[in-house]
Amino acid sequence: MAKREKGGFWVGVAAAIVYPMSFVLGRHRMVHGERIPREGAALLVMNHISHLDPCYDAMFVHKNYRVPRFLGKHSLWNVPIMGAILKGAKQIPVYRGTSDAQQSLRAAHEALEAGQIVVIYPEGTITRDPDGWPANSRTGVARLALQHDGPVIPVARWGTLDLYNHYQKKFRPFPRKTITHFVGEPVDLSAYRGKEETLPLLREVTDLLMGAVKEHLAEVRREQAPEGFYGPRKA
């Protein structure tokens, strides 16, 4: 049996909150969870459809014996209790549009160098696509992926949008939903490594990674994915 990565007191507190809540609100289904490495660094690239995603994504990683490090909006660190848990569990605040913006990527780099699991939502926020397909993404994910040798794994998650749709202001806990995580094979980036990290190259890698996520999402949904990504391009 695999040995669980130790997360410390605050990760234990988060698990004590997330597991019961997630169980009550939805059933969890995992496809190819064995593709999550039981040790060593890995970058998990995921789609973002609901504000409940981090809860289920944290549980998904924890069920695979690892402790996730999320990149999240820095404003969440100001929320009572949640902020204390995020800080104590060593999650990574993202300061967009400020002089501290690069600090977030540095912290993510350090986590990967330390052999940890980093979870990133390249879209930056929940998608505004009416049907829940991925939106255009920021290229920070490509920088992280290219500057480390660890596996870059696309993961599609579906079901949380049915549970809570932020833009429609709909919370529908009953009947219980099924939340699915589909883990893809690591993406081969050998053709891009060692090249100058120009914006076109970073954009190509970003779209490659999110394209893999979209393909897996289509498989989970048993639907045809749309061409391209929703919304404007983001650097």
PDB file of C-alpha atoms in Angstrom:
ATOM      1  CA  MET A   1       0.000   0.000   0.000  1.00  0.00           C
ATOM      2  CA  ALA A   2       1.299   3.447  -0.906  1.00  0.00           C
ATOM      3  CA  LYS A   3       2.573   5.633   1.900  1.00  0.00           C
ATOM      4  CA  ARG A   4       0.650   8.885   2.344  1.00  0.00           C
ATOM      5  CA  GLU A   5       2.614  12.133   2.079  1.00  0.00           C
ATOM      6  CA  LYS A   6       2.562  14.033   5.370  1.00  0.00           C
ATOM      7  CA  GLY A   7       0.852  17.402   5.281  1.00  0.00           C
ATOM      8  CA  GLY A   8       0.935  18.643   8.857  1.00  0.00           C
ATOM      9  CA  PHE A   9      -1.719  20.069  11.171  1.00  0.00           C
ATOM     10  CA  TRP A  10      -3.426  22.502   8.776  1.00  0.00           C
ATOM     11  CA  VAL A  11      -3.745  19.952   5.992  1.00  0.00           C
ATOM     12  CA  GLY A  12      -5.402  17.682   8.546  1.00  0.00           C
ATOM     13  CA  VAL A  13      -7.812  20.479   9.476  1.00  0.00           C
ATOM     14  CA  ALA A  14      -8.656  21.051   5.809  1.00  0.00           C
ATOM     15  CA  ALA A  15      -9.238  17.321   5.265  1.00  0.00           C
ATOM     16  CA  ALA A  16     -11.529  17.166   8.310  1.00  0.00           C
ATOM     17  CA  ILE A  17     -13.683  19.888   6.729  1.00  0.00           C
ATOM     18  CA  VAL A  18     -13.523  18.933   3.060  1.00  0.00           C
ATOM     19  CA  TYR A  19     -14.106  15.177   3.243  1.00  0.00           C
ATOM     20  CA  PRO A  20     -17.465  15.249   5.085  1.00  0.00           C
ATOM     21  CA  MET A  21     -18.738  18.229   3.080  1.00  0.00           C
ATOM     22  CA  SER A  22     -17.730  16.668  -0.225  1.00  0.00           C
ATOM     23  CA  PHE A  23     -19.305  13.334   0.704  1.00  0.00           C
ATOM     24  CA  VAL A  24     -22.624  14.954   1.576  1.00  0.00           C
ATOM     25  CA  LEU A  25     -22.759  17.044  -1.601  1.00  0.00           C
ATOM     26  CA  GLY A  26     -21.519  14.559  -4.156  1.00  0.00           C
ATOM     27  CA  ARG A  27     -20.210  11.115  -5.027  1.00  0.00           C
ATOM     28  CA  HIS A  28     -16.609  10.989  -6.178  1.00  0.00           C
ATOM     29  CA  ARG A  29     -15.557   9.055  -9.273  1.00  0.00           C
ATOM     30  CA  MET A  30     -11.916   8.808 -10.275  1.00  0.00           C
ATOM     31  CA  VAL A  31     -10.588   7.547 -13.611  1.00  0.00           C
ATOM     32  CA  HIS A  32      -6.871   6.618 -13.892  1.00  0.00           C
ATOM     33  CA  GLY A  33      -5.933   7.915 -10.459  1.00  0.00           C
ATOM     34  CA  GLU A  34      -2.887   5.633 -10.648  1.00  0.00           C
ATOM     35  CA  ARG A  35      -1.351   8.166 -13.029  1.00  0.00           C
ATOM     36  CA  ILE A  36      -0.757  10.563 -10.125  1.00  0.00           C
ATOM     37  CA  PRO A  37       2.831   9.862  -8.961  1.00  0.00           C
ATOM     38  CA  ARG A  38       3.027   8.690  -5.354  1.00  0.00           C
ATOM     39  CA  GLU A  39       6.241  10.641  -4.833  1.00  0.00           C
ATOM     40  CA  GLY A  40       8.190  13.405  -6.520  1.00  0.00           C
ATOM     41  CA  ALA A  41       7.130  16.595  -8.282  1.00  0.00           C
ATOM     42  CA  ALA A  42       4.204  16.848 -10.680  1.00  0.00           C
ATOM     43  CA  LEU A  43       2.235  19.717 -12.185  1.00  0.00           C
ATOM     44  CA  LEU A  44      -1.503  19.020 -12.440  1.00  0.00           C
ATOM     45  CA  VAL A  45      -3.212  21.161 -15.098  1.00  0.00           C
ATOM     46  CA  MET A  46      -6.970  21.406 -14.526  1.00  0.00           C
ATOM     47  CA  ASN A  47     -10.085  23.079 -15.900  1.00  0.00           C
ATOM     48  CA  HIS A  48     -12.089  25.448 -13.657  1.00  0.00           C
ATOM     49  CA  ILE A  49     -15.889  25.443 -13.718  1.00  0.00           C
ATOM     50  CA  SER A  50     -17.093  26.130 -10.161  1.00  0.00           C
ATOM     51  CA  HIS A  51     -15.938  27.747  -6.923  1.00  0.00           C
ATOM     52  CA  LEU A  52     -16.301  24.286  -5.381  1.00  0.00           C
ATOM     53  CA  ASP A  53     -13.551  22.864  -7.606  1.00  0.00           C
ATOM     54  CA  PRO A  54     -10.676  23.322  -5.105  1.00  0.00           C
ATOM     55  CA  CYS A  55     -12.532  21.340  -2.431  1.00  0.00           C
ATOM     56  CA  TYR A  56     -13.023  18.328  -4.666  1.00  0.00           C
ATOM     57  CA  ASP A  57      -9.621  18.708  -6.316  1.00  0.00           C
ATOM     58  CA  ALA A  58      -7.876  18.789  -2.928  1.00  0.00           C
ATOM     59  CA  MET A  59      -9.724  15.631  -1.877  1.00  0.00           C
ATOM     60  CA  PHE A  60      -8.863  13.995  -5.218  1.00  0.00           C
ATOM     61  CA  VAL A  61      -5.130  14.634  -4.744  1.00  0.00           C
ATOM     62  CA  HIS A  62      -5.257  13.620  -1.083  1.00  0.00           C
ATOM     63  CA  LYS A  63      -6.988  10.337  -1.990  1.00  0.00           C
ATOM     64  CA  ASN A  64      -3.954   9.650  -4.163  1.00  0.00           C
ATOM     65  CA  TYR A  65      -1.717   9.946  -1.074  1.00  0.00           C
ATOM     66  CA  ARG A  66      -0.313  13.370  -1.947  1.00  0.00           C
ATOM     67  CA  VAL A  67      -0.607  16.887  -0.504  1.00  0.00           C
ATOM     68  CA  PRO A  68      -1.633  19.493  -3.106  1.00  0.00           C
ATOM     69  CA  ARG A  69      -0.217  22.993  -3.434  1.00  0.00           C
ATOM     70  CA  PHE A  70      -2.772  25.242  -5.136  1.00  0.00           C
ATOM     71  CA  LEU A  71      -2.292  28.600  -6.823  1.00  0.00           C
ATOM     72  CA  GLY A  72      -5.309  30.692  -5.793  1.00  0.00           C
ATOM     73  CA  LYS A  73      -6.539  34.295  -5.769  1.00  0.00           C
ATOM     74  CA  HIS A  74      -4.795  36.199  -2.978  1.00  0.00           C
ATOM     75  CA  SER A  75      -8.129  37.645  -1.786  1.00  0.00           C
ATOM     76  CA  LEU A  76      -9.022  34.204  -0.386  1.00  0.00           C
ATOM     77  CA  TRP A  77      -6.287  34.654   2.193  1.00  0.00           C
ATOM     78  CA  ASN A  78      -8.364  37.478   3.698  1.00  0.00           C
ATOM     79  CA  VAL A  79     -11.390  35.257   4.346  1.00  0.00           C
ATOM     80  CA  PRO A  80     -11.710  34.322   8.057  1.00  0.00           C
ATOM     81  CA  ILE A  81     -10.771  30.715   8.852  1.00  0.00           C
ATOM     82  CA  MET A  82     -10.166  29.923   5.172  1.00  0.00           C
ATOM     83  CA  GLY A  83      -7.222  32.294   5.102  1.00  0.00           C
ATOM     84  CA  ALA A  84      -5.683  30.644   8.163  1.00  0.00           C
ATOM     85  CA  ILE A  85      -6.066  27.194   6.602  1.00  0.00           C
ATOM     86  CA  LEU A  86      -4.600  28.317   3.262  1.00  0.00           C
ATOM     87  CA  LYS A  87      -1.623  29.939   4.961  1.00  0.00           C
ATOM     88  CA  GLY A  88      -1.070  27.042   7.346  1.00  0.00           C
ATOM     89  CA  ALA A  89      -1.309  24.481   4.532  1.00  0.00           C
ATOM     90  CA  LYS A  90       1.254  26.501   2.532  1.00  0.00           C
ATOM     91  CA  GLN A  91      -0.937  27.216  -0.474  1.00  0.00           C
ATOM     92  CA  ILE A  92       0.229  29.801  -3.012  1.00  0.00           C
ATOM     93  CA  PRO A  93      -1.527  33.191  -3.338  1.00  0.00           C
ATOM     94  CA  VAL A  94      -1.634  34.736  -6.808  1.00  0.00           C
ATOM     95  CA  TYR A  95      -1.250  38.535  -7.004  1.00  0.00           C
ATOM     96  CA  ARG A  96      -2.333  39.448 -10.524  1.00  0.00           C
ATOM     97  CA  GLY A  97      -1.474  42.850 -11.943  1.00  0.00           C
ATOM     98  CA  THR A  98       0.852  43.809  -9.079  1.00  0.00           C
ATOM     99  CA  SER A  99       4.578  43.866  -8.402  1.00  0.00           C
ATOM    100  CA  ASP A 100       4.093  40.602  -6.460  1.00  0.00           C
ATOM    101  CA  ALA A 101       2.685  38.729  -9.467  1.00  0.00           C
ATOM    102  CA  GLN A 102       5.954  36.918 -10.200  1.00  0.00           C
ATOM    103  CA  GLN A 103       6.211  35.884  -6.560  1.00  0.00           C
ATOM    104  CA  SER A 104       3.418  33.369  -7.129  1.00  0.00           C
ATOM    105  CA  LEU A 105       5.282  31.634  -9.946  1.00  0.00           C
ATOM    106  CA  ARG A 106       8.473  31.602  -7.869  1.00  0.00           C
ATOM    107  CA  ALA A 107       6.628  29.885  -5.020  1.00  0.00           C
ATOM    108  CA  ALA A 108       5.213  27.326  -7.453  1.00  0.00           C
ATOM    109  CA  HIS A 109       8.700  26.727  -8.874  1.00  0.00           C
ATOM    110  CA  GLU A 110      10.037  26.186  -5.352  1.00  0.00           C
ATOM    111  CA  ALA A 111       7.265  23.704  -4.584  1.00  0.00           C
ATOM    112  CA  LEU A 112       8.061  21.691  -7.715  1.00  0.00           C
ATOM    113  CA  GLU A 113      11.776  21.792  -6.958  1.00  0.00           C
ATOM    114  CA  ALA A 114      10.952  20.404  -3.508  1.00  0.00           C
ATOM    115  CA  GLY A 115       9.202  17.433  -5.105  1.00  0.00           C
ATOM    116  CA  GLN A 116       5.631  18.498  -4.393  1.00  0.00           C
ATOM    117  CA  ILE A 117       2.343  18.330  -6.311  1.00  0.00           C
ATOM    118  CA  VAL A 118       1.272  21.714  -7.707  1.00  0.00           C
ATOM    119  CA  VAL A 119      -2.294  22.229  -8.969  1.00  0.00           C
ATOM    120  CA  ILE A 120      -2.905  25.058 -11.424  1.00  0.00           C
ATOM    121  CA  TYR A 121      -6.023  26.411 -13.125  1.00  0.00           C
ATOM    122  CA  PRO A 122      -4.556  28.103 -16.217  1.00  0.00           C
ATOM    123  CA  GLU A 123      -7.867  29.830 -17.003  1.00  0.00           C
ATOM    124  CA  GLY A 124      -7.305  31.949 -13.896  1.00  0.00           C
ATOM    125  CA  THR A 125     -10.973  31.936 -12.919  1.00  0.00           C
ATOM    126  CA  ILE A 126     -14.085  29.856 -13.532  1.00  0.00           C
ATOM    127  CA  THR A 127     -14.948  29.659 -17.215  1.00  0.00           C
ATOM    128  CA  ARG A 128     -17.720  31.873 -18.551  1.00  0.00           C
ATOM    129  CA  ASP A 129     -18.488  29.433 -21.328  1.00  0.00           C
ATOM    130  CA  PRO A 130     -22.233  28.730 -20.959  1.00  0.00           C
ATOM    131  CA  ASP A 131     -21.633  25.013 -21.466  1.00  0.00           C
ATOM    132  CA  GLY A 132     -18.662  24.774 -19.113  1.00  0.00           C
ATOM    133  CA  TRP A 133     -15.899  24.205 -21.685  1.00  0.00           C
ATOM    134  CA  PRO A 134     -12.427  25.637 -20.961  1.00  0.00           C
ATOM    135  CA  ALA A 135     -11.714  29.305 -21.641  1.00  0.00           C
ATOM    136  CA  ASN A 136      -8.517  30.804 -23.016  1.00  0.00           C
ATOM    137  CA  SER A 137      -5.739  30.515 -20.474  1.00  0.00           C
ATOM    138  CA  ARG A 138      -2.777  32.425 -19.145  1.00  0.00           C
ATOM    139  CA  THR A 139       0.687  31.267 -20.167  1.00  0.00           C
ATOM    140  CA  GLY A 140       2.180  30.957 -16.676  1.00  0.00           C
ATOM    141  CA  VAL A 141       1.400  27.249 -16.804  1.00  0.00           C
ATOM    142  CA  ALA A 142       3.734  26.870 -19.793  1.00  0.00           C
ATOM    143  CA  ARG A 143       6.588  28.543 -17.906  1.00  0.00           C
ATOM    144  CA  LEU A 144       6.119  26.166 -14.986  1.00  0.00           C
ATOM    145  CA  ALA A 145       5.858  23.154 -17.259  1.00  0.00           C
ATOM    146  CA  LEU A 146       8.942  23.926 -19.349  1.00  0.00           C
ATOM    147  CA  GLN A 147      11.252  24.855 -16.499  1.00  0.00           C
ATOM    148  CA  HIS A 148      10.865  21.568 -14.610  1.00  0.00           C
ATOM    149  CA  ASP A 149      11.507  17.950 -15.525  1.00  0.00           C
ATOM    150  CA  GLY A 150       8.611  16.472 -13.562  1.00  0.00           C
ATOM    151  CA  PRO A 151       5.490  15.137 -15.273  1.00  0.00           C
ATOM    152  CA  VAL A 152       2.865  17.624 -16.480  1.00  0.00           C
ATOM    153  CA  ILE A 153      -0.477  15.889 -16.123  1.00  0.00           C
ATOM    154  CA  PRO A 154      -3.799  17.104 -17.586  1.00  0.00           C
ATOM    155  CA  VAL A 155      -6.785  16.420 -15.323  1.00  0.00           C
ATOM    156  CA  ALA A 156     -10.396  17.039 -16.328  1.00  0.00           C
ATOM    157  CA  ARG A 157     -13.025  17.456 -13.646  1.00  0.00           C
ATOM    158  CA  TRP A 158     -16.777  17.500 -14.190  1.00  0.00           C
ATOM    159  CA  GLY A 159     -19.851  17.617 -11.966  1.00  0.00           C
ATOM    160  CA  THR A 160     -19.191  20.615  -9.729  1.00  0.00           C
ATOM    161  CA  LEU A 161     -20.960  22.966 -12.152  1.00  0.00           C
ATOM    162  CA  ASP A 162     -24.179  21.018 -11.653  1.00  0.00           C
ATOM    163  CA  LEU A 163     -23.690  21.398  -7.926  1.00  0.00           C
ATOM    164  CA  TYR A 164     -22.918  25.116  -7.875  1.00  0.00           C
ATOM    165  CA  ASN A 165     -23.176  27.446 -10.874  1.00  0.00           C
ATOM    166  CA  HIS A 166     -21.815  30.822  -9.795  1.00  0.00           C
ATOM    167  CA  TYR A 167     -22.933  32.848 -12.813  1.00  0.00           C
ATOM    168  CA  GLN A 168     -26.488  31.514 -12.650  1.00  0.00           C
ATOM    169  CA  LYS A 169     -26.491  31.717  -8.823  1.00  0.00           C
ATOM    170  CA  LYS A 170     -27.745  28.143  -8.581  1.00  0.00           C
ATOM    171  CA  PHE A 171     -26.832  25.774  -5.739  1.00  0.00           C
ATOM    172  CA  ARG A 172     -28.352  22.328  -6.259  1.00  0.00           C
ATOM    173  CA  PRO A 173     -27.135  19.828  -3.648  1.00  0.00           C
ATOM    174  CA  PHE A 174     -29.968  17.355  -4.271  1.00  0.00           C
ATOM    175  CA  PRO A 175     -30.043  14.865  -5.713  1.00  0.00           C
ATOM    176  CA  ARG A 176     -26.384  14.155  -4.970  1.00  0.00           C
ATOM    177  CA  LYS A 177     -24.143  14.813  -7.954  1.00  0.00           C
ATOM    178  CA  THR A 178     -21.304  12.669  -9.261  1.00  0.00           C
ATOM    179  CA  ILE A 179     -17.987  14.513  -9.372  1.00  0.00           C
ATOM    180  CA  THR A 180     -15.565  12.914 -11.830  1.00  0.00           C
ATOM    181  CA  HIS A 181     -11.797  13.355 -12.139  1.00  0.00           C
ATOM    182  CA  PHE A 182     -10.189  11.958 -15.291  1.00  0.00           C
ATOM    183  CA  VAL A 183      -6.378  11.822 -15.142  1.00  0.00           C
ATOM    184  CA  GLY A 184      -4.586  11.906 -18.473  1.00  0.00           C
ATOM    185  CA  GLU A 185      -1.143  10.657 -19.412  1.00  0.00           C
ATOM    186  CA  PRO A 186       1.719  13.136 -18.849  1.00  0.00           C
ATOM    187  CA  VAL A 187       2.097  15.471 -21.828  1.00  0.00           C
ATOM    188  CA  ASP A 188       5.334  15.058 -23.793  1.00  0.00           C
ATOM    189  CA  LEU A 189       6.969  18.493 -23.952  1.00  0.00           C
ATOM    190  CA  SER A 190      10.384  17.341 -25.186  1.00  0.00           C
ATOM    191  CA  ALA A 191       9.945  19.202 -28.503  1.00  0.00           C
ATOM    192  CA  TYR A 192       9.639  22.498 -26.629  1.00  0.00           C
ATOM    193  CA  ARG A 193      12.270  22.179 -23.916  1.00  0.00           C
ATOM    194  CA  GLY A 194      15.480  24.127 -24.362  1.00  0.00           C
ATOM    195  CA  LYS A 195      13.934  26.640 -26.760  1.00  0.00           C
ATOM    196  CA  GLU A 196      13.653  30.355 -26.149  1.00  0.00           C
ATOM    197  CA  GLU A 197      10.467  31.000 -24.179  1.00  0.00           C
ATOM    198  CA  THR A 198       8.850  33.451 -26.552  1.00  0.00           C
ATOM    199  CA  LEU A 199       5.192  34.392 -26.172  1.00  0.00           C
ATOM    200  CA  PRO A 200       4.159  32.345 -29.257  1.00  0.00           C
ATOM    201  CA  LEU A 201       5.905  29.269 -27.861  1.00  0.00           C
ATOM    202  CA  LEU A 202       4.352  29.750 -24.419  1.00  0.00           C
ATOM    203  CA  ARG A 203       0.945  30.197 -26.030  1.00  0.00           C
ATOM    204  CA  GLU A 204       1.398  27.002 -28.059  1.00  0.00           C
ATOM    205  CA  VAL A 205       2.365  24.983 -24.990  1.00  0.00           C
ATOM    206  CA  THR A 206      -0.493  26.444 -22.952  1.00  0.00           C
ATOM    207  CA  ASP A 207      -3.016  25.530 -25.650  1.00  0.00           C
ATOM    208  CA  LEU A 208      -1.474  22.062 -25.969  1.00  0.00           C
ATOM    209  CA  LEU A 209      -1.918  21.415 -22.253  1.00  0.00           C
ATOM    210  CA  MET A 210      -5.432  22.814 -22.059  1.00  0.00           C
ATOM    211  CA  GLY A 211      -6.300  21.005 -25.279  1.00  0.00           C
ATOM    212  CA  ALA A 212      -5.470  17.725 -23.526  1.00  0.00           C
ATOM    213  CA  VAL A 213      -7.676  18.744 -20.593  1.00  0.00           C
ATOM    214  CA  LYS A 214     -10.505  19.566 -23.006  1.00  0.00           C
ATOM    215  CA  GLU A 215     -10.180  16.199 -24.755  1.00  0.00           C
ATOM    216  CA  HIS A 216     -10.463  14.341 -21.454  1.00  0.00           C
ATOM    217  CA  LEU A 217     -13.399  16.525 -20.436  1.00  0.00           C
ATOM    218  CA  ALA A 218     -15.168  15.587 -23.666  1.00  0.00           C
ATOM    219  CA  GLU A 219     -14.590  11.925 -22.838  1.00  0.00           C
ATOM    220  CA  VAL A 220     -16.065  12.347 -19.358  1.00  0.00           C
ATOM    221  CA  ARG A 221     -19.054  14.273 -20.709  1.00  0.00           C
ATOM    222  CA  ARG A 222     -19.430  11.969 -23.730  1.00  0.00           C
ATOM    223  CA  GLU A 223     -19.816  15.017 -25.915  1.00  0.00           C
ATOM    224  CA  GLN A 224     -17.969  16.609 -28.811  1.00  0.00           C
ATOM    225  CA  ALA A 225     -15.698  19.389 -27.569  1.00  0.00           C
ATOM    226  CA  PRO A 226     -15.888  22.752 -29.359  1.00  0.00           C
ATOM    227  CA  GLU A 227     -13.028  24.049 -31.477  1.00  0.00           C
ATOM    228  CA  GLY A 228     -10.620  26.365 -29.662  1.00  0.00           C
ATOM    229  CA  PHE A 229     -11.261  27.987 -26.313  1.00  0.00           C
ATOM    230  CA  TYR A 230     -13.855  30.424 -25.019  1.00  0.00           C
ATOM    231  CA  GLY A 231     -13.105  34.141 -24.662  1.00  0.00           C
ATOM    232  CA  PRO A 232     -10.127  36.448 -25.311  1.00  0.00           C
ATOM    233  CA  ARG A 233      -6.501  35.405 -25.227  1.00  0.00           C
ATOM    234  CA  LYS A 234      -4.614  36.007 -21.963  1.00  0.00           C
ATOM    235  CA  ALA A 235      -0.865  36.283 -21.525  1.00  0.00           C
TER     236      ALA A 235
END
